[in-house]
Tab-separated table of C-alpha atoms in Angstrom:
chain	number	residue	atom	x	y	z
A	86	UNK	CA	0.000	0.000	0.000
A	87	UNK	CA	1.328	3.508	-1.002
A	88	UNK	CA	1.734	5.594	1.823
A	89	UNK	CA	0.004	9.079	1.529
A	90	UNK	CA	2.508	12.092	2.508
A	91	UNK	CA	1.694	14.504	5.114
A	92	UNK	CA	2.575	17.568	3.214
A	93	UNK	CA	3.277	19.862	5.869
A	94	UNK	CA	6.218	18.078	6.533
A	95	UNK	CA	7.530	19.838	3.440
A	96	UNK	CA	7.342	23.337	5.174
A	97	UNK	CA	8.778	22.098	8.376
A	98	UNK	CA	11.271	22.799	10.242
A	99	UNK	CA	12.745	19.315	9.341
A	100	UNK	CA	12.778	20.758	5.434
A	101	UNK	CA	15.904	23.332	7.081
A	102	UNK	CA	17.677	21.089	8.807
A	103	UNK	CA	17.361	18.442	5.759
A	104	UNK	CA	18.850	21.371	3.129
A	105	UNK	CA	21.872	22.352	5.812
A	106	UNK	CA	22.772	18.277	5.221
A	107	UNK	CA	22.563	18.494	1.405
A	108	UNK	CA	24.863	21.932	1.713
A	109	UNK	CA	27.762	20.704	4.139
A	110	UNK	CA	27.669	16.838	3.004
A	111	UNK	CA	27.764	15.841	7.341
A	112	UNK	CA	25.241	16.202	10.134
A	113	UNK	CA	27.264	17.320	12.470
A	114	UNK	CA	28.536	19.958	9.835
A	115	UNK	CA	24.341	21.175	9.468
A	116	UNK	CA	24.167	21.021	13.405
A	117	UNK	CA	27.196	24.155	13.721
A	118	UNK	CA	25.710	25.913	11.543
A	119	UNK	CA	22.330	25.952	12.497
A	120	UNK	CA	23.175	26.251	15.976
A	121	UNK	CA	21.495	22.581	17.030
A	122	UNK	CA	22.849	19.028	18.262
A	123	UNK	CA	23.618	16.584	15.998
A	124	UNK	CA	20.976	14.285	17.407
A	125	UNK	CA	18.395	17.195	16.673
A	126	UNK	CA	19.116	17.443	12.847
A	127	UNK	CA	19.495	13.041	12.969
A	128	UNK	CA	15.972	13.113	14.124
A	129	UNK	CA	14.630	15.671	11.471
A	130	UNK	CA	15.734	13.564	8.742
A	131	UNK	CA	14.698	10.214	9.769
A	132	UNK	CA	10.870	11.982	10.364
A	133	UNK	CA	11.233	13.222	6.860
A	134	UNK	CA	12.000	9.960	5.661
A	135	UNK	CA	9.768	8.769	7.781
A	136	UNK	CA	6.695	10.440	6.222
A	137	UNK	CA	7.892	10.340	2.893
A	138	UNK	CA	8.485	6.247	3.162
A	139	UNK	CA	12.125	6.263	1.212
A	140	UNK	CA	16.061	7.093	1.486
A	141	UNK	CA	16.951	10.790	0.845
A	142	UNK	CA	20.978	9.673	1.205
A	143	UNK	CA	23.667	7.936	0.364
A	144	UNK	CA	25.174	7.108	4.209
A	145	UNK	CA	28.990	6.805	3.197
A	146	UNK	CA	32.422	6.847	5.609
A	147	UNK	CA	32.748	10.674	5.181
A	148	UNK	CA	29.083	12.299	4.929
A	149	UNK	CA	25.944	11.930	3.297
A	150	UNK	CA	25.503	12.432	-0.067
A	151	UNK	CA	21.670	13.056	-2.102
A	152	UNK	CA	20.485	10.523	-3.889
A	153	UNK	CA	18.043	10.916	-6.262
A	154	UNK	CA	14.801	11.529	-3.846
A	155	UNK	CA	17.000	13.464	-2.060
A	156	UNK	CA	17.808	15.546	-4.853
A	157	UNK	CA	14.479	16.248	-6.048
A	158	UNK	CA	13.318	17.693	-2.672
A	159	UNK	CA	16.333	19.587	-2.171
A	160	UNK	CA	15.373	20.748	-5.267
A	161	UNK	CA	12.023	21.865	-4.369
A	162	UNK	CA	13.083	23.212	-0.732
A	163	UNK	CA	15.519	25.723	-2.773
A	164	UNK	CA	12.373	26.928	-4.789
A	165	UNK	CA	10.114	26.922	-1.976
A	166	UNK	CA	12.667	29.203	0.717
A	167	UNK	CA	13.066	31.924	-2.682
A	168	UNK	CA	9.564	31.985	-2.831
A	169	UNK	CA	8.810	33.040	0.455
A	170	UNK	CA	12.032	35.332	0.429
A	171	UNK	CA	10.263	36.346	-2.568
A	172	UNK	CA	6.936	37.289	-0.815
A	173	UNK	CA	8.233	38.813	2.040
A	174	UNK	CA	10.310	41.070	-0.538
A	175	UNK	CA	7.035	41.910	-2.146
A	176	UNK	CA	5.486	42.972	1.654
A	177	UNK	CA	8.361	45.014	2.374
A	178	UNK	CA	8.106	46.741	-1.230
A	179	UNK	CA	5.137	48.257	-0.157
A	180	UNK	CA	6.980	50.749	2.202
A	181	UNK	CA	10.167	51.166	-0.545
A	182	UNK	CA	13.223	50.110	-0.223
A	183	UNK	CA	13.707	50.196	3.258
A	184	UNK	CA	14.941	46.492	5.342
A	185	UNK	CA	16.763	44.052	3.341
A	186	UNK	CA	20.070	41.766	3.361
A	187	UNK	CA	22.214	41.100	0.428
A	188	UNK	CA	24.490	38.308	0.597
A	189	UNK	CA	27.869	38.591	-1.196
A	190	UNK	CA	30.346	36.214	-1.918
A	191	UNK	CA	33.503	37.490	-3.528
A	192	UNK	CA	37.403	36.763	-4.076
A	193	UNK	CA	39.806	38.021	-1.751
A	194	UNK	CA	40.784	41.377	-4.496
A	195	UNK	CA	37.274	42.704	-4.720
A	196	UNK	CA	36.635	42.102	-1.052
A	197	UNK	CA	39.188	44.489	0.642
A	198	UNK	CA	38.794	47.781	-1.164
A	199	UNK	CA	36.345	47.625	-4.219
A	200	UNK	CA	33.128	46.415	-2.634
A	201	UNK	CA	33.048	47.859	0.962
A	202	UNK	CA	33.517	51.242	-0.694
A	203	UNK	CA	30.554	50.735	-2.614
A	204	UNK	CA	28.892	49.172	0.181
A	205	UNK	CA	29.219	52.425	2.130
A	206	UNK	CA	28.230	54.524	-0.776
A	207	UNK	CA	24.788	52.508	-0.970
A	208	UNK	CA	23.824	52.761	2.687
A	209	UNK	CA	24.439	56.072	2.871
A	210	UNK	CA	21.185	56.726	0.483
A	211	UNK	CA	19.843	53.271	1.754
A	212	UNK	CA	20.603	53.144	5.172
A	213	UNK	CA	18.022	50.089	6.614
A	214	UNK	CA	19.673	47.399	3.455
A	215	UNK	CA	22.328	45.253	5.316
A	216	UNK	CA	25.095	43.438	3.867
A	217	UNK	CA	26.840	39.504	4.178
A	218	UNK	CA	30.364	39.770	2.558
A	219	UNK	CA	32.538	36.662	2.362
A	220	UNK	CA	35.792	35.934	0.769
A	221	UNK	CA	35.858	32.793	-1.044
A	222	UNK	CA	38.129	31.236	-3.428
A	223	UNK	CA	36.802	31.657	-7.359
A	224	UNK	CA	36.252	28.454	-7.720
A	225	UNK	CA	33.555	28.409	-4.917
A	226	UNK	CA	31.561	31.365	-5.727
A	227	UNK	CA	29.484	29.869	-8.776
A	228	UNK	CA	28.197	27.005	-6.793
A	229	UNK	CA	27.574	29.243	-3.476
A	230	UNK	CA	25.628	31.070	-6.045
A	231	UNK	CA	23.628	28.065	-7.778
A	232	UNK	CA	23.039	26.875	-4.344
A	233	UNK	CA	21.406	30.298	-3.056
A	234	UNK	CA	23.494	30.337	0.065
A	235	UNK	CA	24.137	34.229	-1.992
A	236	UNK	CA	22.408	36.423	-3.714
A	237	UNK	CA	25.371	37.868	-5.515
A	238	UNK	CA	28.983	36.526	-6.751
A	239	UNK	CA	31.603	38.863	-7.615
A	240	UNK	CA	34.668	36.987	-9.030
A	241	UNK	CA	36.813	36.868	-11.990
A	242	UNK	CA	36.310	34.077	-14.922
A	243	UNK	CA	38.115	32.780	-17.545
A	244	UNK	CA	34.930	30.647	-19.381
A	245	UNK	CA	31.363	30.376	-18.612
A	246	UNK	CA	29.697	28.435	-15.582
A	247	UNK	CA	26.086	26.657	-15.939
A	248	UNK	CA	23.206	27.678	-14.135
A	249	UNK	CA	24.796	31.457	-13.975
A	250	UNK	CA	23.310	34.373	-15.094
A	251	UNK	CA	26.014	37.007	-16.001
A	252	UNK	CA	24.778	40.182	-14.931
A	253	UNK	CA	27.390	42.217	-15.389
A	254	UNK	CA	31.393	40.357	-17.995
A	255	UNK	CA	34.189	43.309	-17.959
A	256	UNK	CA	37.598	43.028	-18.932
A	257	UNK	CA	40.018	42.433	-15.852
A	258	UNK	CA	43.447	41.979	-17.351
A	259	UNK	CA	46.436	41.097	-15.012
A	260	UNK	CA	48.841	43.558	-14.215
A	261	UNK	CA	52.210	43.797	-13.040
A	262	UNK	CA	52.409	45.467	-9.967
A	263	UNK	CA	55.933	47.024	-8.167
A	264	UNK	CA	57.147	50.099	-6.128
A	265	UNK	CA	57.588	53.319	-8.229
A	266	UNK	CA	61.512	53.287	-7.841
A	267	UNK	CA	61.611	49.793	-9.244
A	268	UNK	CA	63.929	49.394	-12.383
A	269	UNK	CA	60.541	48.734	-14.935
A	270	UNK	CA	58.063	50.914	-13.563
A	271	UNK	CA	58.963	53.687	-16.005
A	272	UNK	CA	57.802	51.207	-18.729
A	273	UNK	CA	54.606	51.933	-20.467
A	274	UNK	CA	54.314	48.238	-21.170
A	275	UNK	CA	55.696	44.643	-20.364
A	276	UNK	CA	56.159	41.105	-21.302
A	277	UNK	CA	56.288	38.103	-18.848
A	278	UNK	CA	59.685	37.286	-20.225
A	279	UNK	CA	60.710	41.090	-18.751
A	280	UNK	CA	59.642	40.273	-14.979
A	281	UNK	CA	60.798	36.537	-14.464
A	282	UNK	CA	64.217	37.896	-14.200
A	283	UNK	CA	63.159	39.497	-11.052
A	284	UNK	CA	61.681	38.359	-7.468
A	285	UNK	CA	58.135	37.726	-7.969
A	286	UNK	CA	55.211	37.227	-5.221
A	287	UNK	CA	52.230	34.713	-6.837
A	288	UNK	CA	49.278	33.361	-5.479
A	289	UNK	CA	49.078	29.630	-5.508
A	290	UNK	CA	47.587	27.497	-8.163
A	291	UNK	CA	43.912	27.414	-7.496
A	292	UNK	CA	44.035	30.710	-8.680
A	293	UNK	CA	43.458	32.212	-12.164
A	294	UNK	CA	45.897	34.826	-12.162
A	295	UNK	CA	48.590	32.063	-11.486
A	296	UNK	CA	46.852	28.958	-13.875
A	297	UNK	CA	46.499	31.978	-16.689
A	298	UNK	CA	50.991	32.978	-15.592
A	299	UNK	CA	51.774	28.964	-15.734
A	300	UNK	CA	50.105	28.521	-18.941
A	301	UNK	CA	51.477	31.663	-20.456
A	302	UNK	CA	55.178	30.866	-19.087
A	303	UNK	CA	54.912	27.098	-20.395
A	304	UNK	CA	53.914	28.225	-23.868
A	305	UNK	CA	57.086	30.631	-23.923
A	306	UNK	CA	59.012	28.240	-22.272
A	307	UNK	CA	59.523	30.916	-19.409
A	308	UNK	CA	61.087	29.299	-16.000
A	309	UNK	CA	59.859	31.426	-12.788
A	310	UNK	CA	60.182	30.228	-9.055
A	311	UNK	CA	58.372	32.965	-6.813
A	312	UNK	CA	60.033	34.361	-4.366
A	313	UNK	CA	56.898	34.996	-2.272
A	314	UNK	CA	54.235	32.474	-2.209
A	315	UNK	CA	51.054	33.502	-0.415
A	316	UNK	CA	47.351	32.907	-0.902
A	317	UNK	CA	46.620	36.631	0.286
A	318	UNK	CA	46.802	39.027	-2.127
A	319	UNK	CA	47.480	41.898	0.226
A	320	UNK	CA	51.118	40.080	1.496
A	321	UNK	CA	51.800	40.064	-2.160
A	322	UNK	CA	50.679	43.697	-2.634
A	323	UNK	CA	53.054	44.768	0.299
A	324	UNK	CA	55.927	43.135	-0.670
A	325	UNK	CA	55.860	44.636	-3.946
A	326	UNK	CA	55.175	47.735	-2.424
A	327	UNK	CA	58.176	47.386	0.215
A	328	UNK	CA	60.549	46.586	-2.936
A	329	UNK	CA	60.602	42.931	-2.846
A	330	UNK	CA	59.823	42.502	-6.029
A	331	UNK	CA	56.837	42.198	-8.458
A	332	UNK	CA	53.262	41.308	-7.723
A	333	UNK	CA	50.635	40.464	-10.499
A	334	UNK	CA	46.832	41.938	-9.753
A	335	UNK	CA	43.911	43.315	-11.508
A	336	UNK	CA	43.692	47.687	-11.069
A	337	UNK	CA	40.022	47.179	-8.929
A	338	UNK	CA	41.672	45.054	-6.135
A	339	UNK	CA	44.380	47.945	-5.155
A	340	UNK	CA	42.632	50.874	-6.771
A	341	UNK	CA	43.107	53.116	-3.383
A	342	UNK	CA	46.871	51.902	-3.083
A	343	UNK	CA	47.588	53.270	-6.602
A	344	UNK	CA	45.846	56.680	-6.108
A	345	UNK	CA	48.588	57.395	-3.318
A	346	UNK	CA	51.350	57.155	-5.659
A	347	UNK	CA	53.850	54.491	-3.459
A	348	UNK	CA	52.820	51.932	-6.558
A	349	UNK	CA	53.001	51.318	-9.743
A	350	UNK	CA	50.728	49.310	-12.351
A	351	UNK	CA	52.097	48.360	-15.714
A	352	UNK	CA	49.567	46.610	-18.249
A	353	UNK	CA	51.402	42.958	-20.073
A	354	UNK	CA	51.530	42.022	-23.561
A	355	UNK	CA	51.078	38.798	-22.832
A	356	UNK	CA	47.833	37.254	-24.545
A	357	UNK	CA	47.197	35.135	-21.615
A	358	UNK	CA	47.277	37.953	-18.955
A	359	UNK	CA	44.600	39.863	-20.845
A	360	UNK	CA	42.142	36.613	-21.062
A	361	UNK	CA	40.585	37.240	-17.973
A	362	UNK	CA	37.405	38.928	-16.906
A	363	UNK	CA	35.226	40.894	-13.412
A	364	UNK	CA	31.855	38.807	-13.767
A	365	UNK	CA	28.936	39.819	-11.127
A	366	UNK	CA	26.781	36.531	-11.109
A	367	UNK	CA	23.437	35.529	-9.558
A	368	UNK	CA	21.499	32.394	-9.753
A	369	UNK	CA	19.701	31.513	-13.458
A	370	UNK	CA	15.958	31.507	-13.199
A	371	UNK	CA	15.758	33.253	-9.962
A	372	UNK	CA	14.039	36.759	-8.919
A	373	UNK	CA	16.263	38.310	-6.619
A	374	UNK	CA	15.015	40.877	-3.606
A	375	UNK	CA	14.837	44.310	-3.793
A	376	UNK	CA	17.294	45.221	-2.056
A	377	UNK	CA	19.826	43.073	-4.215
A	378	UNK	CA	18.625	44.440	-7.574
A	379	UNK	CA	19.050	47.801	-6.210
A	380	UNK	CA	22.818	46.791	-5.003
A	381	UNK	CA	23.365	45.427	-8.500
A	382	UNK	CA	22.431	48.230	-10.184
A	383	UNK	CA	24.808	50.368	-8.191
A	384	UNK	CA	27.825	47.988	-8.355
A	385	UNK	CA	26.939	47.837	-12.508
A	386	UNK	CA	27.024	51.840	-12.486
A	387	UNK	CA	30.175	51.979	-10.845
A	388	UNK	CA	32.349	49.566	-13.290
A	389	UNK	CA	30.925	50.922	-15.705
A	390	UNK	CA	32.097	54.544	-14.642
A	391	UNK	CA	35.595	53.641	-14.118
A	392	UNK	CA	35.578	51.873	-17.455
């Protein structure tokens, strides 16, 4: 006999604690983050299996994994939190643009300088929107993004991600960064095969400033062994800046540090250097709140005024 499902099971609390699984792969993961024992988030999921009479994971040696029920109501919990983030956006319409939250992910570069500037500048005509900004490594952003845990992804890309609606693709071409007193920063332009004779501070290789150097130093058959390794980009920034050497960045991430003169940004030649691009992405399919769409018209104003 098929068993009929108590629906309201799929607006329950349970429905929370079952997504927070799905997102961190481990119960005792979901249970940090929502603040709960592990036994508490156990016993939602076994009443959710419970009513709906079948498996929602895979029970392996190092998490739990969807399987293919559990996929389809993960699925339909996604849709069903958006829509009432939706409706309450629609309620709080009705007085203008006044309470909100905007979640941000972004890399490391746009995080310290570019968007808490513009952050400011927003709340200072919007002062009731708040913000969420972490720093995540590019490779995360697109599926923090697909998943909804944020609104908005500001990264840089080198080729096109599924489920991602570009709102906003601008050139971000890598530049080679050093103090003004260094022998090349009188040069108008340079080549990769002009700065590996010098000390160099790189990011490591889940970047895409370093995979886009590698491949461009492999094709020329260039050898260079950093002399600073560091996955912030600020150490790099300061030991260029202190005369260690040469750093490699996009012009957003340090525009305040070049404005006082102590550095020096020189574009490359170099084909790869140039492939990159800024990309401000949100979910495919998805109406965001308010309060982001009024965010991402501001941040889309202000790359496109400094060009």
């Amino acid at each position: 006999m098929v068993k009929n499902i108590n629906r309201r099971v799929l607006q329950d609390t349970a429905l929370r604690h079952f997504l927070e699984v799905v997102r961190t792969g481990s119960v005792t993961a979901a249970a940090e983050r929502l603040s709960v024992a592990p036994s508490a988030v156990s016993r939602h999921i076994a009443h959710l299996e419970s009513e709906l009479d079948t498996l929602l994971f895979e029970r392996r040696a190092r998490g739990m994994v969807p399987n293919a029920a559990g996929e389809l109501l993960a699925a339909h919990a996604k849709r069903a939190w958006q829509d009432i983030e939706r409706v309450t956006d629609d309620i709080q319409a009705l007085r203008g643009l006044q309470t909100g939250l905007v979640r941000i992910a972004s890399t490391e570069g746009f995080a310290s300088e570019f968007l808490p500037s513009l952050i400011a500048e927003f709340q200072r005509e919007y002062t009731g929107i708040r913000f969420a900004l972490n720093v995540h490594m590019q490779a995360e952003i697109p599926q923090l993004v697909r998943d909804g845990e944020v609104d908005i992804g500001v990264t840089l890309s080198t080729s096109s991600e599924r489920q991602i609606n570009v709102e906003l693709r601008h050139p971000s071409p890598i530049l080679a960064i050093m103090a003004k007193d260094h022998p090349l920063a009188s040069r108008r332009q340079l080549a990769l095969a002009q700065l590996v004779g010098y000390p160099m501070a790189m990011p490591g290789p889940y970047s895409t400033l370093r995979q886009l150097f590698d491949i461009s130093c492999s094709r020329q058959g260039l050898q260079c062994e950093p002399a600073l390794l560091s996955n912030r980009l600020d150490a790099s920034i300061s030991f260029a800046a202190a005369g260690g050497g040469i750093a490699l960045s996009g012009e957003a991430a340090l525009r305040n540090r070049l404005k006082t003169g102590n550095l020096v940004a020189v574009p490359l030649r170099d084909r790869e250097m140039n492939e990159r691009h800024f990309e401000i992405q949100t979910m495919a399919g998805r109406t965001l709140p308010g309060a982001c769409r009024a965010f991402l018209d501001h941040l889309r104003e202000a790359v496109r005024r400094e060009g």
